[in-house]
């Protein structure tokens, strides 16, 4: 009784108009020993191509036996114009942040090295300053040794 059935695919648009898409008849053979058992069969159908935005709506599947009709939950399909491009800025943001951080690191390193050059005297510079101080002091008493020596 339940081996012969029909499967219908259809769409209901925003105006509640039903448009049939595809239907087919099925005749499933029951293997011996499997009688009076519940069986679940899967039937896939691809709707390709969706022509235009008027294809937007709820898509349903209905199975009809002689006296029983079962309807699926449906799936909503939104069709957009062909000019629409789904933009993803993930890689662009990652590359931009990496370049920005690299530039900041290089700039900071350059500033620190420049600051060090300006603030820290060269090794022979303290000797030059010490010689200038020694020439200005009176020769009567020896100068005290510098604290940093």
Coordinates of C-alpha atoms in Angstrom, one line a residue:
X1 CA 0.0 0.0 0.0
X2 CA 2.8 2.5 0.8
X3 CA 5.4 1.4 -1.8
X4 CA 3.9 3.7 -4.4
X5 CA 4.0 7.4 -3.8
X6 CA 4.7 10.7 -5.4
X7 CA 7.2 13.4 -4.4
X8 CA 6.4 17.0 -5.2
X9 CA 8.7 20.0 -4.9
X10 CA 7.2 23.5 -5.0
X11 CA 7.8 27.1 -3.9
X12 CA 5.5 29.6 -2.1
X13 CA 6.4 33.2 -2.8
X14 CA 5.7 36.3 -0.6
X15 CA 2.2 36.6 -2.1
X16 CA 1.4 33.0 -1.0
X17 CA 1.4 31.8 -4.6
X18 CA 2.3 28.2 -5.1
X19 CA 4.6 27.3 -8.0
X20 CA 5.3 23.6 -8.8
X21 CA 9.0 22.9 -9.5
X22 CA 9.3 19.2 -9.9
X23 CA 7.4 16.0 -9.2
X24 CA 8.0 12.3 -9.7
X25 CA 6.4 9.0 -8.9
X26 CA 8.2 6.4 -6.9
X27 CA 7.7 2.6 -6.6
X28 CA 9.9 1.2 -3.9
X29 CA 10.4 -2.6 -3.7
X30 CA 10.3 -4.0 -0.2
X31 CA 13.0 -6.6 0.5
X32 CA 11.8 -9.9 1.9
X33 CA 11.8 -9.9 5.7
X34 CA 11.4 -6.1 5.8
X35 CA 7.6 -6.1 5.5
X36 CA 5.6 -4.2 8.2
X37 CA 8.7 -2.2 9.3
X38 CA 9.2 1.5 9.2
X39 CA 11.7 2.7 6.6
X40 CA 13.2 6.2 6.0
X41 CA 14.4 7.0 2.5
X42 CA 16.2 10.1 1.5
X43 CA 15.5 12.0 -1.8
X44 CA 17.6 15.0 -2.7
X45 CA 16.7 17.5 -5.4
X46 CA 18.8 20.5 -6.4
X47 CA 17.1 23.6 -7.7
X48 CA 19.5 24.9 -10.3
X49 CA 19.8 27.6 -11.6
X50 CA 17.7 30.1 -9.8
X51 CA 16.8 32.6 -12.5
X52 CA 16.2 35.8 -10.7
X53 CA 15.1 37.5 -7.5
X54 CA 11.6 36.3 -8.1
X55 CA 12.8 32.8 -7.2
X56 CA 13.0 33.9 -3.5
X57 CA 10.6 32.1 -1.3
X58 CA 9.9 29.1 0.9
X59 CA 10.6 25.8 -0.8
X60 CA 8.7 22.7 0.3
X61 CA 8.6 19.0 -0.4
X62 CA 5.3 17.0 -0.2
X63 CA 5.0 13.2 -0.3
X64 CA 1.6 11.7 -1.2
X65 CA 0.4 8.2 -0.8
X66 CA -3.2 7.1 -1.7
X67 CA -4.8 8.6 1.4
X68 CA -2.0 10.3 3.2
X69 CA 0.0 13.5 2.5
X70 CA 3.1 14.6 4.4
X71 CA 4.7 18.0 4.0
X72 CA 8.2 19.0 4.9
X73 CA 9.2 21.9 7.1
X74 CA 10.4 23.9 4.1
X75 CA 13.5 26.0 3.6
X76 CA 13.7 29.7 2.8
X77 CA 15.8 30.6 -0.2
X78 CA 16.9 34.2 -0.8
X79 CA 18.0 34.9 -4.4
X80 CA 20.1 38.0 -5.0
X81 CA 20.9 39.8 -8.2
X82 CA 23.9 38.6 -10.2
X83 CA 25.8 41.8 -9.4
X84 CA 26.0 41.1 -5.7
X85 CA 29.4 40.0 -4.5
X86 CA 29.8 38.7 -1.0
X87 CA 32.8 40.7 0.3
X88 CA 35.1 39.3 2.9
X89 CA 37.8 41.6 4.3
X90 CA 39.4 39.0 6.6
X91 CA 42.7 38.7 4.7
X92 CA 42.9 42.4 3.9
X93 CA 42.5 43.3 7.5
X94 CA 45.1 40.8 8.6
X95 CA 47.7 42.0 6.1
X96 CA 47.0 45.6 6.9
X97 CA 47.5 45.0 10.7
X98 CA 50.7 43.1 10.1
X99 CA 52.2 45.8 7.9
X100 CA 51.1 48.5 10.4
X101 CA 52.7 46.6 13.3
X102 CA 55.9 46.0 11.3
X103 CA 56.2 49.8 10.5
X104 CA 55.6 50.7 14.1
X105 CA 58.2 48.2 15.3
X106 CA 60.8 49.5 12.8
X107 CA 60.0 53.1 13.6
X108 CA 60.3 52.5 17.4
X109 CA 63.6 50.7 17.0
X110 CA 65.0 53.5 14.9
X111 CA 63.9 56.1 17.4
X112 CA 65.4 54.2 20.3
X113 CA 68.7 53.8 18.5
X114 CA 68.8 57.5 17.5
X115 CA 67.9 58.5 21.1
X116 CA 70.7 56.3 22.5
X117 CA 73.2 57.9 20.1
X118 CA 72.2 61.4 21.2
X119 CA 72.1 60.7 25.0
X120 CA 75.1 58.3 25.3
X121 CA 78.5 59.9 24.6
X122 CA 81.1 58.0 22.7
X123 CA 83.8 56.1 24.7
X124 CA 86.6 58.6 24.1
X125 CA 84.5 61.6 24.8
X126 CA 84.8 61.4 28.7
X127 CA 88.6 61.5 28.3
X128 CA 88.4 64.6 26.3
X129 CA 86.2 66.3 28.8
X130 CA 88.5 65.2 31.7
X131 CA 91.5 66.6 29.9
X132 CA 89.8 70.0 29.5
X133 CA 88.9 70.1 33.2
X134 CA 92.5 69.1 34.2
X135 CA 93.9 72.0 32.2
X136 CA 91.6 74.5 33.9
X137 CA 92.3 73.4 37.5
X138 CA 95.2 75.0 39.4
X139 CA 98.3 72.8 39.5
X140 CA 98.9 73.1 43.3
X141 CA 96.6 70.2 44.3
X142 CA 95.9 67.1 42.3
X143 CA 92.3 66.8 41.1
X144 CA 90.1 64.3 42.9
X145 CA 89.4 61.1 41.0
X146 CA 86.1 61.1 39.1
X147 CA 83.3 59.2 40.8
X148 CA 82.4 57.1 37.8
X149 CA 85.9 55.8 37.5

